Short mmCIF file of C-alpha atoms and ligand atoms in Angstrom, two decimals:
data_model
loop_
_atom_site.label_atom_id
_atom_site.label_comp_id
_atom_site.label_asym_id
_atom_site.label_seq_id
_atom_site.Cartn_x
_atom_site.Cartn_y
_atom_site.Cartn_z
CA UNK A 1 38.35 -15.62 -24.58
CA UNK A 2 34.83 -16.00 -23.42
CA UNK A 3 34.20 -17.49 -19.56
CA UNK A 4 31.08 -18.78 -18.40
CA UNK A 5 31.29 -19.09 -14.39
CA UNK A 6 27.65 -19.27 -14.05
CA UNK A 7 27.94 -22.51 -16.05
CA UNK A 8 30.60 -24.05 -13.75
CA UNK A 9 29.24 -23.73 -10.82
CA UNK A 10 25.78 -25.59 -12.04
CA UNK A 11 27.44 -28.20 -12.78
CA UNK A 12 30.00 -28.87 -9.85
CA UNK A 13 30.12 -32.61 -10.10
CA UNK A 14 32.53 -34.77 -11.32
CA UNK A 15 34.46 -33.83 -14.27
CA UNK A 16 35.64 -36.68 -17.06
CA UNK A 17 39.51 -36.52 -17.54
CA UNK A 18 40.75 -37.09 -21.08
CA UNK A 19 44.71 -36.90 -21.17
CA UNK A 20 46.03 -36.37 -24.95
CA UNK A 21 49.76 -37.26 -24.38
CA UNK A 22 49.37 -38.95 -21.05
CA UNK A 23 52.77 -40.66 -21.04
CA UNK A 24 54.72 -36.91 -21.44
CA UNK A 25 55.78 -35.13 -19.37
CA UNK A 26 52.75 -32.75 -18.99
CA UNK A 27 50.58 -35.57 -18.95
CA UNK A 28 52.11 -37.63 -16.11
CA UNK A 29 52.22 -34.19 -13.86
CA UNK A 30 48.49 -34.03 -14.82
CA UNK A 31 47.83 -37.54 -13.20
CA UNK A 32 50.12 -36.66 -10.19
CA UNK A 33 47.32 -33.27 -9.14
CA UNK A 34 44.86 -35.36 -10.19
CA UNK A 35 45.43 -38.15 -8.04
CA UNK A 36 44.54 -35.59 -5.11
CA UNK A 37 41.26 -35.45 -5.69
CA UNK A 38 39.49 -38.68 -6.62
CA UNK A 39 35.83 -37.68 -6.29
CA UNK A 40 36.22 -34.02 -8.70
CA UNK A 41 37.65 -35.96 -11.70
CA UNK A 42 37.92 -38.86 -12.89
CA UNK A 43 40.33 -40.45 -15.76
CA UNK A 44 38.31 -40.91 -18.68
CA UNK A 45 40.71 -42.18 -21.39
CA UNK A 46 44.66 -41.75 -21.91
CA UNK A 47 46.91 -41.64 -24.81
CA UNK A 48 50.19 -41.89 -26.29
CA UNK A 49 51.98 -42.33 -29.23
CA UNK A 50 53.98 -45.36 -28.83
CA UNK A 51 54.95 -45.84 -25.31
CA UNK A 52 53.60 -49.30 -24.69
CA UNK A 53 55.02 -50.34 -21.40
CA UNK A 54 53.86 -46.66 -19.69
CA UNK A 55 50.35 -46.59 -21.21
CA UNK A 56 50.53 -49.74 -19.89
CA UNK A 57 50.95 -49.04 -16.08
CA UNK A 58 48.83 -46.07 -16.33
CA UNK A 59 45.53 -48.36 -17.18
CA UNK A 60 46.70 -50.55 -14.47
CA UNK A 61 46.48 -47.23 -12.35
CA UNK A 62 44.11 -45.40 -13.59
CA UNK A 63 41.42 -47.87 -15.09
CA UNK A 64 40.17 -45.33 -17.95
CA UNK A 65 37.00 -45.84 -20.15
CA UNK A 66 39.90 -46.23 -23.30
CA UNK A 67 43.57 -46.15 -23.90
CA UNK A 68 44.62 -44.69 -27.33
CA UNK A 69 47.65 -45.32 -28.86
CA UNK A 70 48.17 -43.26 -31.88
CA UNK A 71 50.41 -46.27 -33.52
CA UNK A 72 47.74 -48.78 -34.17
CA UNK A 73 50.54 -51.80 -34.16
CA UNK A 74 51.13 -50.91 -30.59
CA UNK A 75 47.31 -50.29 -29.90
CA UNK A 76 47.37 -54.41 -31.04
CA UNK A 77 49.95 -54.72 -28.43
CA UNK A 78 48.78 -53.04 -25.56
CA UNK A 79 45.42 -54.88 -26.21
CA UNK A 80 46.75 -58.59 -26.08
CA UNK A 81 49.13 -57.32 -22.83
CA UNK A 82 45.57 -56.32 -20.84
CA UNK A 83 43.88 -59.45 -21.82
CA UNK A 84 45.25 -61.40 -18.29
CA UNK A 85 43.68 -58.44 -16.47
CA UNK A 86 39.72 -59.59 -16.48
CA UNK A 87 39.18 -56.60 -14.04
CA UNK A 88 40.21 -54.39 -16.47
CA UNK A 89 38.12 -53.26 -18.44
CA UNK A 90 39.28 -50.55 -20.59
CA UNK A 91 39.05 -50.59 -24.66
CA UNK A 92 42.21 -50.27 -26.69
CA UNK A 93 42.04 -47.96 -29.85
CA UNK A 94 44.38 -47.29 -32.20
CA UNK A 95 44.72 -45.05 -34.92
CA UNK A 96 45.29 -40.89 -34.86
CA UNK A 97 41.53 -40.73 -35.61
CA UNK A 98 40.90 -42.22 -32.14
CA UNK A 99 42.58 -39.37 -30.30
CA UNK A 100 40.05 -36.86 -32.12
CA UNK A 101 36.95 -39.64 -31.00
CA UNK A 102 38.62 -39.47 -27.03
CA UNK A 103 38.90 -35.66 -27.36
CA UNK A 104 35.17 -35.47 -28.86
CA UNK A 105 33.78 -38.26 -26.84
CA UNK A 106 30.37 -36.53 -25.14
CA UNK A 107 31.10 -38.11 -21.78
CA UNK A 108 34.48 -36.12 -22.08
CA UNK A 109 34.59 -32.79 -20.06
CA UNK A 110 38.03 -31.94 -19.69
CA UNK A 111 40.88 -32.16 -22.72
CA UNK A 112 44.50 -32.20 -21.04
CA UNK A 113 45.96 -31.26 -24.76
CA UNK A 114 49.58 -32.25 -23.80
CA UNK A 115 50.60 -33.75 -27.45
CA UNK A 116 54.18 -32.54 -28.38
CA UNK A 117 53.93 -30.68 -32.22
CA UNK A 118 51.53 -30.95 -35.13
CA UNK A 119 50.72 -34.56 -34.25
CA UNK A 120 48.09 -32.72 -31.19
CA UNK A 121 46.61 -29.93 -33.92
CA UNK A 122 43.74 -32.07 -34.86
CA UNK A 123 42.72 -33.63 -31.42
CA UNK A 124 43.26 -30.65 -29.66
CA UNK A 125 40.65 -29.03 -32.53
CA UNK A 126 38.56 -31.72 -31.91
CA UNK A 127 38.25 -30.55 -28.24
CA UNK A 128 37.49 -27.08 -29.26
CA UNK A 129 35.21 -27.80 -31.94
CA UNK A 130 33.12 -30.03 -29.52
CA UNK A 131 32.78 -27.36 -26.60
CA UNK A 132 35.02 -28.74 -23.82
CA UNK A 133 37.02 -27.12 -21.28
CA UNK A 134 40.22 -27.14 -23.18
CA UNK A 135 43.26 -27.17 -20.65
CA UNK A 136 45.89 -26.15 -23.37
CA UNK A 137 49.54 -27.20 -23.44
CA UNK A 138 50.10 -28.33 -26.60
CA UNK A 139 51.11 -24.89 -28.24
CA UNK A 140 52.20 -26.09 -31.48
CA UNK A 141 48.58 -26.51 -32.14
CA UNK A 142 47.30 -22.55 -31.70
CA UNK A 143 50.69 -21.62 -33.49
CA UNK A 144 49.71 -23.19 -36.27
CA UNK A 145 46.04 -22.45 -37.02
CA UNK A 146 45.33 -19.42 -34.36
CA UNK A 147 42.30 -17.73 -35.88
CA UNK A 148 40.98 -21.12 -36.78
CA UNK A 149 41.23 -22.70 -33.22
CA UNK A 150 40.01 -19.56 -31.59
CA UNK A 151 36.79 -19.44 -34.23
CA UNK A 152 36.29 -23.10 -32.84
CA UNK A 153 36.60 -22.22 -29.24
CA UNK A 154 34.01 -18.90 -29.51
CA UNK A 155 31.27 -20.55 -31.85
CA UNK A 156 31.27 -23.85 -29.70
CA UNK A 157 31.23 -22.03 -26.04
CA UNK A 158 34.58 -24.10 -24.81
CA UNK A 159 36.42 -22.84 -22.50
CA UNK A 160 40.25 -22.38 -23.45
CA UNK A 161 42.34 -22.72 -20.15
CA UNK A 162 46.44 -22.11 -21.09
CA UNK A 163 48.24 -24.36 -19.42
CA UNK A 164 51.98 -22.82 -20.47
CA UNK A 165 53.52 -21.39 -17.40
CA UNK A 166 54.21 -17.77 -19.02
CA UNK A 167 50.02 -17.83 -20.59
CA UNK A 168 48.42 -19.10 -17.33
CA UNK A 169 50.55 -16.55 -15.58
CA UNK A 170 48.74 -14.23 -17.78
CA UNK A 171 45.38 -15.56 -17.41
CA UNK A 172 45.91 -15.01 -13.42
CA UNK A 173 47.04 -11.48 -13.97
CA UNK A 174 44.09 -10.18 -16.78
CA UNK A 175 40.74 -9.02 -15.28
CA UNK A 176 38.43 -11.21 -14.71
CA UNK A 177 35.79 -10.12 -17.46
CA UNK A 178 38.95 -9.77 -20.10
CA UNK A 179 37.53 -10.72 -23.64
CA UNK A 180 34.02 -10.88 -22.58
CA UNK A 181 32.32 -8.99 -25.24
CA UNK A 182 30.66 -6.19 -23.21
CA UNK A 183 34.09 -5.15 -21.54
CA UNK A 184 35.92 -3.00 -22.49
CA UNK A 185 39.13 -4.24 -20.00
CA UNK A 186 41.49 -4.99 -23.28
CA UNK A 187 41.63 -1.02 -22.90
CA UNK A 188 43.59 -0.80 -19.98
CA UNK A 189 46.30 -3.19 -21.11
CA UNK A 190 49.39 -1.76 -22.32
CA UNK A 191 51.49 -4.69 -22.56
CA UNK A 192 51.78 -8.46 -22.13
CA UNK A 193 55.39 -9.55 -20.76
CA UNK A 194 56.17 -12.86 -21.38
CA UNK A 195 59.63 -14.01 -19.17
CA UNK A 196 61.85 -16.94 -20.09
CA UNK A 197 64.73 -18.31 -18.45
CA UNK A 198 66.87 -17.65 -21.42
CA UNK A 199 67.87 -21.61 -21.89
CA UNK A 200 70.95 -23.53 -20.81
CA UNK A 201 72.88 -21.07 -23.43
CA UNK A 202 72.19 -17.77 -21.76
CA UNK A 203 75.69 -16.94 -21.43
CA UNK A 204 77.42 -18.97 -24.01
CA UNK A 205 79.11 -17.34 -26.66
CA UNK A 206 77.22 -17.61 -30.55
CA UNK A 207 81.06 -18.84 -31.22
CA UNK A 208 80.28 -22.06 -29.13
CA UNK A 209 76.58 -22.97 -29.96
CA UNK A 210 77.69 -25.01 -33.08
CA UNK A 211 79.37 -27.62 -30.92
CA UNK A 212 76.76 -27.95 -28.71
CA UNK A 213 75.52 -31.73 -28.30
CA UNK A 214 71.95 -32.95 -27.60
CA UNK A 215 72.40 -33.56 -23.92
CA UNK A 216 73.57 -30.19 -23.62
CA UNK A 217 70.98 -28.75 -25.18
CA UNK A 218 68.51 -30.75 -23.25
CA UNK A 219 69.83 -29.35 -19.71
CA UNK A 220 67.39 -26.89 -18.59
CA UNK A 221 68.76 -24.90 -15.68
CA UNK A 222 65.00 -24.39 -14.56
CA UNK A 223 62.46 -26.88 -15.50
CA UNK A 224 62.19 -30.86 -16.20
CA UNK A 225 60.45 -30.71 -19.76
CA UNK A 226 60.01 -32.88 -22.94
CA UNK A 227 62.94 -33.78 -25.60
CA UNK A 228 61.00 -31.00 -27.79
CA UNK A 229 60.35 -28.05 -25.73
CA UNK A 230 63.48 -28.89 -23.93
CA UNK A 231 65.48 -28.11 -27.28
CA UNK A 232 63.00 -25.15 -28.30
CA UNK A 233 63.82 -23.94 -24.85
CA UNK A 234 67.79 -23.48 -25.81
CA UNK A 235 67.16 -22.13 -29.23
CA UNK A 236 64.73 -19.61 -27.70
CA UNK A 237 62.12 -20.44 -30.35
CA UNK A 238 60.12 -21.69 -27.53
CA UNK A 239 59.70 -17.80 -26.55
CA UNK A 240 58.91 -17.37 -30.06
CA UNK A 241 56.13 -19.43 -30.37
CA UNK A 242 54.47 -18.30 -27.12
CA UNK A 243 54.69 -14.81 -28.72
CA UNK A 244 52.60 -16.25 -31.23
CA UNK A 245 50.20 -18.40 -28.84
CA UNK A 246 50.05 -15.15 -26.54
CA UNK A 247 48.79 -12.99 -29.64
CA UNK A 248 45.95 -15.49 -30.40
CA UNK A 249 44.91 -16.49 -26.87
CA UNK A 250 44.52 -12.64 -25.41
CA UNK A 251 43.98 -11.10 -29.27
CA UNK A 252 47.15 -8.93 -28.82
CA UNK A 253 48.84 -7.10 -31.68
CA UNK A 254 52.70 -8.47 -31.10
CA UNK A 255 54.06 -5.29 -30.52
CA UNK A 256 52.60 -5.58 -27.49
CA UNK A 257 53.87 -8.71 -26.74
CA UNK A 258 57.45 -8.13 -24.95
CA UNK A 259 60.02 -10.58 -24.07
CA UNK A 260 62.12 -10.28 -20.67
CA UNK A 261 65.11 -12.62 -19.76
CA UNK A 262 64.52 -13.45 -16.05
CA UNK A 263 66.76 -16.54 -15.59
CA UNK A 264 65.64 -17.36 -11.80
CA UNK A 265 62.21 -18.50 -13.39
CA UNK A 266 60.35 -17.60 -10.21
CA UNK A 267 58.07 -14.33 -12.17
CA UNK A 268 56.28 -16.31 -14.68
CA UNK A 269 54.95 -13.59 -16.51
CA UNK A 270 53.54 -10.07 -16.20
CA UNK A 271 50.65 -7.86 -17.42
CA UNK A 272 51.54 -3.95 -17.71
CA UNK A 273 48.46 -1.46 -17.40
CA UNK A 274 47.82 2.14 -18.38
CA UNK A 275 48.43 3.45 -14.76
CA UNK A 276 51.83 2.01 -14.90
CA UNK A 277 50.98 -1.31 -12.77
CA UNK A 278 52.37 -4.28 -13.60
CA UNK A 279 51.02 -7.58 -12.06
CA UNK A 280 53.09 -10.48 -11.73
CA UNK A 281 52.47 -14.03 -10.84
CA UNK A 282 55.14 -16.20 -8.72
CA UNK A 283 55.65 -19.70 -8.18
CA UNK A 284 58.26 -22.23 -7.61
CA UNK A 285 59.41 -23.89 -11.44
CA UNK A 286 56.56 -26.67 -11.50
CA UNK A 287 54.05 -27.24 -14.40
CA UNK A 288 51.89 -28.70 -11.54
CA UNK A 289 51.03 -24.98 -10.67
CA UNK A 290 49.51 -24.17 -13.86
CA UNK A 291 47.67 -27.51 -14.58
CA UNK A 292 46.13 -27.53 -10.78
CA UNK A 293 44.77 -24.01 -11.89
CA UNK A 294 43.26 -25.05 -15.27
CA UNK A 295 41.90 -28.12 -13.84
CA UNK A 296 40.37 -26.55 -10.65
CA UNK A 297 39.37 -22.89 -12.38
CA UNK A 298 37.96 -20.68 -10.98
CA UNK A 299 38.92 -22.48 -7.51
CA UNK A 300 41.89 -22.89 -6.87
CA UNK A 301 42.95 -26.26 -5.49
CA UNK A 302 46.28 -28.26 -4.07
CA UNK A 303 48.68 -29.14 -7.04
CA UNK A 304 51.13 -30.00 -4.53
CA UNK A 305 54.06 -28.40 -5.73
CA UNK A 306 56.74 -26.73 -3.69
CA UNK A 307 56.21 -23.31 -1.82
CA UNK A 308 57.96 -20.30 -2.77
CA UNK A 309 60.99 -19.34 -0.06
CA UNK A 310 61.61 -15.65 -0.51
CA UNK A 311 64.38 -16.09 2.20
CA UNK A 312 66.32 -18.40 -0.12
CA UNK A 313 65.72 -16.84 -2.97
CA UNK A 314 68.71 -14.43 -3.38
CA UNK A 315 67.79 -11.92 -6.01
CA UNK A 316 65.24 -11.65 -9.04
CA UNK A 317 66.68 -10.35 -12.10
CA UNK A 318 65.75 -8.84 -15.73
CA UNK A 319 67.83 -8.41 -19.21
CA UNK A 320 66.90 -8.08 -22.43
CA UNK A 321 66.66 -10.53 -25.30
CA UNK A 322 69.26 -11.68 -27.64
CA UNK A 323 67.59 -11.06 -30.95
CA UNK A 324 70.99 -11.60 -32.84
CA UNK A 325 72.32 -14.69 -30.99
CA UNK A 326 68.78 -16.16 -30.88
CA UNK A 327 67.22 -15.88 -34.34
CA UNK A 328 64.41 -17.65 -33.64
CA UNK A 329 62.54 -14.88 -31.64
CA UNK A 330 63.09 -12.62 -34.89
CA UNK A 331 61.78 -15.76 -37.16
CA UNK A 332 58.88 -16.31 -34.69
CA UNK A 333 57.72 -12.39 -34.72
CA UNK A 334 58.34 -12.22 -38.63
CA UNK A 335 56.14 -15.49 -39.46
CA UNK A 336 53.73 -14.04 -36.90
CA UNK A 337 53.66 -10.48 -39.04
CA UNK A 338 53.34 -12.35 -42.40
CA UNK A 339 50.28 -14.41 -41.15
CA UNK A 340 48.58 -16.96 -43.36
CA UNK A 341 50.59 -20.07 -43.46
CA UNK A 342 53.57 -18.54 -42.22
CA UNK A 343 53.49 -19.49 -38.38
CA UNK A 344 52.51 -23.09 -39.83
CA UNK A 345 55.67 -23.17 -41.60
CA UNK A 346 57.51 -21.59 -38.62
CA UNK A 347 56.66 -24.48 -36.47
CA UNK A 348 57.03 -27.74 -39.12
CA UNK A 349 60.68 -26.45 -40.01
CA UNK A 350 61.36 -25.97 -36.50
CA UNK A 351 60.17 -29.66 -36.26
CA UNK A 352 61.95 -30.74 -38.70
CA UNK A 353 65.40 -29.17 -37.72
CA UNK A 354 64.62 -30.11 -34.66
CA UNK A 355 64.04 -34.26 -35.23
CA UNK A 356 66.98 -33.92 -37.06
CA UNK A 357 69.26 -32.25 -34.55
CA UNK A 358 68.04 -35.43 -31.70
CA UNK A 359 69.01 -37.72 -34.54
CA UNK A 360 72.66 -36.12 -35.22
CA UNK A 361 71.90 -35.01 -38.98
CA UNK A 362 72.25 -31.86 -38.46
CA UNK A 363 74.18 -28.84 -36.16
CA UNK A 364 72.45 -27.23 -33.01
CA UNK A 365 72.95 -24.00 -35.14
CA UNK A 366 71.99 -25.65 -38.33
CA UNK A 367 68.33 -25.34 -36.82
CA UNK A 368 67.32 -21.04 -37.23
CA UNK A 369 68.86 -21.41 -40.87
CA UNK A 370 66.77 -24.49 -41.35
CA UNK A 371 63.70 -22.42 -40.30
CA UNK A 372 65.22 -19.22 -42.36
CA UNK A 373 65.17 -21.08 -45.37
CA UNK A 374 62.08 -22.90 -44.99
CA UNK A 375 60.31 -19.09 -44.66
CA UNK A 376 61.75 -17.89 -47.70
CA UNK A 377 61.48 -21.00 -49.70
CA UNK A 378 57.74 -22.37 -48.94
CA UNK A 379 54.90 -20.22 -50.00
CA UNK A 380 51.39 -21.41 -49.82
CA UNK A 381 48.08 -20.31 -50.20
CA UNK A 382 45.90 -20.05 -47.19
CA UNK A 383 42.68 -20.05 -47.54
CA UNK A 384 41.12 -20.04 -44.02
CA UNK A 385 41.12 -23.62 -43.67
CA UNK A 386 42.51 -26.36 -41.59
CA UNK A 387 43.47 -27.99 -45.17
CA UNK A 388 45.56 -25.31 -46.09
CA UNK A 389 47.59 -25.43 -42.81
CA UNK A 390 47.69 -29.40 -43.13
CA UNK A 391 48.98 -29.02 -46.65
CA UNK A 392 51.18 -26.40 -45.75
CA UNK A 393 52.98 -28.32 -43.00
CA UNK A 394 53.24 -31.10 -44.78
CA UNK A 395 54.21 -29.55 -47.74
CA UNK A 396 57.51 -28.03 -45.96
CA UNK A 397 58.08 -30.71 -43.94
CA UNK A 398 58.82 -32.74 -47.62
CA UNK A 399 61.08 -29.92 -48.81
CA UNK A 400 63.58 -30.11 -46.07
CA UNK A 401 63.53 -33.89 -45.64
CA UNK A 402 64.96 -33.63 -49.06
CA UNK A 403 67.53 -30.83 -48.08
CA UNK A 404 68.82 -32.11 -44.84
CA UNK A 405 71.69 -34.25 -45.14
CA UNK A 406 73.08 -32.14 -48.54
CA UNK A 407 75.71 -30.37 -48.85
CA UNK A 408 74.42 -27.31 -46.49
CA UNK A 409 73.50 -29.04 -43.64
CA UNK A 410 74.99 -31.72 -42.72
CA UNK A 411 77.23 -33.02 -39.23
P1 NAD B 501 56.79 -35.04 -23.97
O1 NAD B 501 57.69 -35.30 -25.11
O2 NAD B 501 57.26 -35.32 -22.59
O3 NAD B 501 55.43 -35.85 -24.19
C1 NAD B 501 54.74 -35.82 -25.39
C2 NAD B 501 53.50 -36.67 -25.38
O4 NAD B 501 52.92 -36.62 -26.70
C3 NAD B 501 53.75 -38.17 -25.07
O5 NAD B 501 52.67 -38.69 -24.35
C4 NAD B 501 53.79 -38.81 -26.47
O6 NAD B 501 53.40 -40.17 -26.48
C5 NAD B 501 52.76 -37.95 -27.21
N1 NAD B 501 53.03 -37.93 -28.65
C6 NAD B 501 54.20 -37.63 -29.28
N2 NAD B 501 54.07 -37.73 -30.61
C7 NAD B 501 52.79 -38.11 -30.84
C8 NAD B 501 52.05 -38.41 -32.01
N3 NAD B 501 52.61 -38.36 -33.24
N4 NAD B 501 50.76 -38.78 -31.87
C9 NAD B 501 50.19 -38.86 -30.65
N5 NAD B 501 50.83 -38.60 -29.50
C10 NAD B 501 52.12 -38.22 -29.59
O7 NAD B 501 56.34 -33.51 -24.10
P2 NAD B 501 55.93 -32.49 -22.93
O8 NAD B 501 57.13 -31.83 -22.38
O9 NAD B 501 54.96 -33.15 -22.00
O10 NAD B 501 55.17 -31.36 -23.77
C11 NAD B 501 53.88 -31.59 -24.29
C12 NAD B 501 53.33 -30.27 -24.84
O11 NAD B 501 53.23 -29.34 -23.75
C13 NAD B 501 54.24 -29.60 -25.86
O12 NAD B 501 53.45 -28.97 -26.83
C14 NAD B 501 55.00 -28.57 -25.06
O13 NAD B 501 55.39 -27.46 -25.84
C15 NAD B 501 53.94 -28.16 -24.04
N6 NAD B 501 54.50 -27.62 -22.79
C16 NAD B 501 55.29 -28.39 -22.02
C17 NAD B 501 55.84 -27.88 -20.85
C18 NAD B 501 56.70 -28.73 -19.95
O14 NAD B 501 57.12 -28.24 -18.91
N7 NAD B 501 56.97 -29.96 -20.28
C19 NAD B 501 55.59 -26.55 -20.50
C20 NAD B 501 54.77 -25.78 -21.33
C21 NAD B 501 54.22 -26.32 -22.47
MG1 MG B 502 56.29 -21.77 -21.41
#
């Protein structure tokens, strides 16, 4: 990752907001730090899929330059709803090619990418491609094309601030000149330690997981989060993607990517060194934390989040991963290893077993095999191009709409 600081502090004025995915979580803890500091940024356009009614009270808030909504029926909607409001005076667009114009828009400085999945690949590209500071949340999106979205970020000068917990942790913890191309820092690293909770299922037995329901699944002992991650989070292939994202973003071989169970969620991840140090960064469980860093880097400013209490906080503890009970982290490394399309695949099938999981089609442990067979079954070619990963996704996303709901998987 390259950093320009010079370049920040020329320009120390007020930055242009755009928030892909406003109405998500991410995206509404991105308006609640931003709200601190009204003359440093300033909401530039929002976005959402289908929400209508939030979008909606976020341009009565928030007053950006345009609202996007991704479903261009609702864009209609939202329109005709802002028409009473003559002070308004914010343009509707609709479409998924509008959330690439927002995210490419020149008066644009800062991308929030906080799109859950695929749907944010090609917006959150856009960003890259068009040299903003890229505040990145939206992991899906480096999963699937890595070496594509990091060729955008170098050749257009963006800057790629990661806005996952366990990455930003990371970022905090590297030296400061890490992946500048005269240093030679990368050296020094032996290891990147990525910590996760372990999911509501930590201690459940593998007996048990197949009756587990969607509420369940969704009850993270640790953090508020999306449907999505929420559910990644409990199969553990949310660890196994940010092996993935952690591989691209600091250009680490995987082996040197480890993965510690620490279920207070208090260490949110480490960097090992060749002298034996390991530096940590600690914080209380609040995505606020990392987004007030990307947005105010290399300040730091208030995100307003809760303090750490070390006098409450009764002990800090380690174990190791669950490879068997939690395929996903072996699926995640292996698609990782294979390259290509692989990871691409990784993440629609996850998708896919996923959707279908919220919408009772399919078992909670129905979801690895999905993703085990979609590995073995899809092959594509790959030939270094954001067409190939499209295809590729979209490819294996048909194959398993057809499966689901035979004879193998079904409730
Ligand atoms: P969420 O489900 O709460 O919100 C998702 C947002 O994406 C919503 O605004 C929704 O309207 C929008 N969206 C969904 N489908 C879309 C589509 N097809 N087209 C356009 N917009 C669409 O999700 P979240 O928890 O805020 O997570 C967002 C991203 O951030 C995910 O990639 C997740 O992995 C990552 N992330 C989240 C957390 C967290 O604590 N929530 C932590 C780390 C990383
Ligand atoms: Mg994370």
């Amino acid at each position: 990752m390259f950093f320009y600081i010079s370049e920040y502090f020329k320009s120390n004025i007020m930055k242009n907001v755009t928030i892909l995915g406003s109405t998500g979580t991410i995206g509404e803890n991105t308006l609640n730090v931003i709200a601190g500091f009204p003359s440093k940024f300033n909401v530039f356009a929002l976005t959402a899929n289908k929400s209508i009614e939030k979008l909606y009270r976020q341009v009565l808030d928030w007053r950006p330059r345009y609202a996007v909504l991704s479903c261009t029926n609702s864009a209609k909607i939202l329109s005709d709803k802002l028409k009473s409001h003559s002070a308004i005076k914010t343009e509707v667009i609709g479409g998924p090619e509008s959330l690439q114009f927002v995210a490419a828009h020149e008066e644009t400085d800062y991308v929030m990418a906080a799109i859950v999945g695929g749907a944010g690949l090609l917006s959150s590209m856009s960003a890259a491609r068009h040299g903003k500071r890229i505040l990145l949340a939206n992991k899906e999106s480096l999963v699937m094309s890595g070496e594509l979205f990091m060729n955008e970020v170098k050749n257009s000068g963006s800057q790629l601030l990661p806005i996952d917990s366990e990455h930003n942790a990371i970022f905090q913890c590297l030296p400061f000149d890490y992946g500048s191309p005269k240093s030679s820092s990368s050296a020094s690293i032996t290891k990147l330690i990525l910590t996760g909770s372990g999911g509501p299922f930590l201690n459940t037995s593998a007996e048990k997981l197949s009756d587990i329901s969607v509420e369940q699944a969704c009850n993270h002992p640790n953090w508020v989060m999306g449907q999505k991650i929420s559910i990644d989070s409990a199969t553990m292939m949310n660890k196994g993607l940010e092996i993935i994202e952690a591989c691209h973003l600091y250009d680490m071989p995987s082996e040197k990517v480890e993965v510690v169970i620490h279920p207070q969620s208090i260490i949110h991840s480490m960097v090992e060194y060749i002298d034996g140090s390991v530096l940590a960064q600690l914080g209380t469980p609040d995505m606020k934390i990392p987004i007030a860093y990307g947005l105010g880097w290399p300040e730091r400013i208030c995100s307003g989040a809760e303090f750490l209490d070390f006098y409450r906080m009764k002990s800090l503890t380690f174990e190791k991963p669950d490879y068997e009970k939690f395929k996903c982290l072996t699926y995640a490394r292996e698609a990782y290893r294979q390259g290509g399309v692989y990871p691409a695949i990784l993440n629609a099938s996850n998708e896919v077993a996923v959707e279908s999981f919220i919408e009772n089609k399919v078992k909670f442990t129905h979801i690895p095999e999905i993703i085990d067979c979609a590995l073995n079954s899809c092959s594509f070619e790959y030939d270094s191009t954001i067409n190939s990963i499209l295809r590729a996704d979209f490819e294996c996303r048909k194959y398993l709409k057809e499966q689901i709901g035979g004879k193998k998987w079904s409730i």
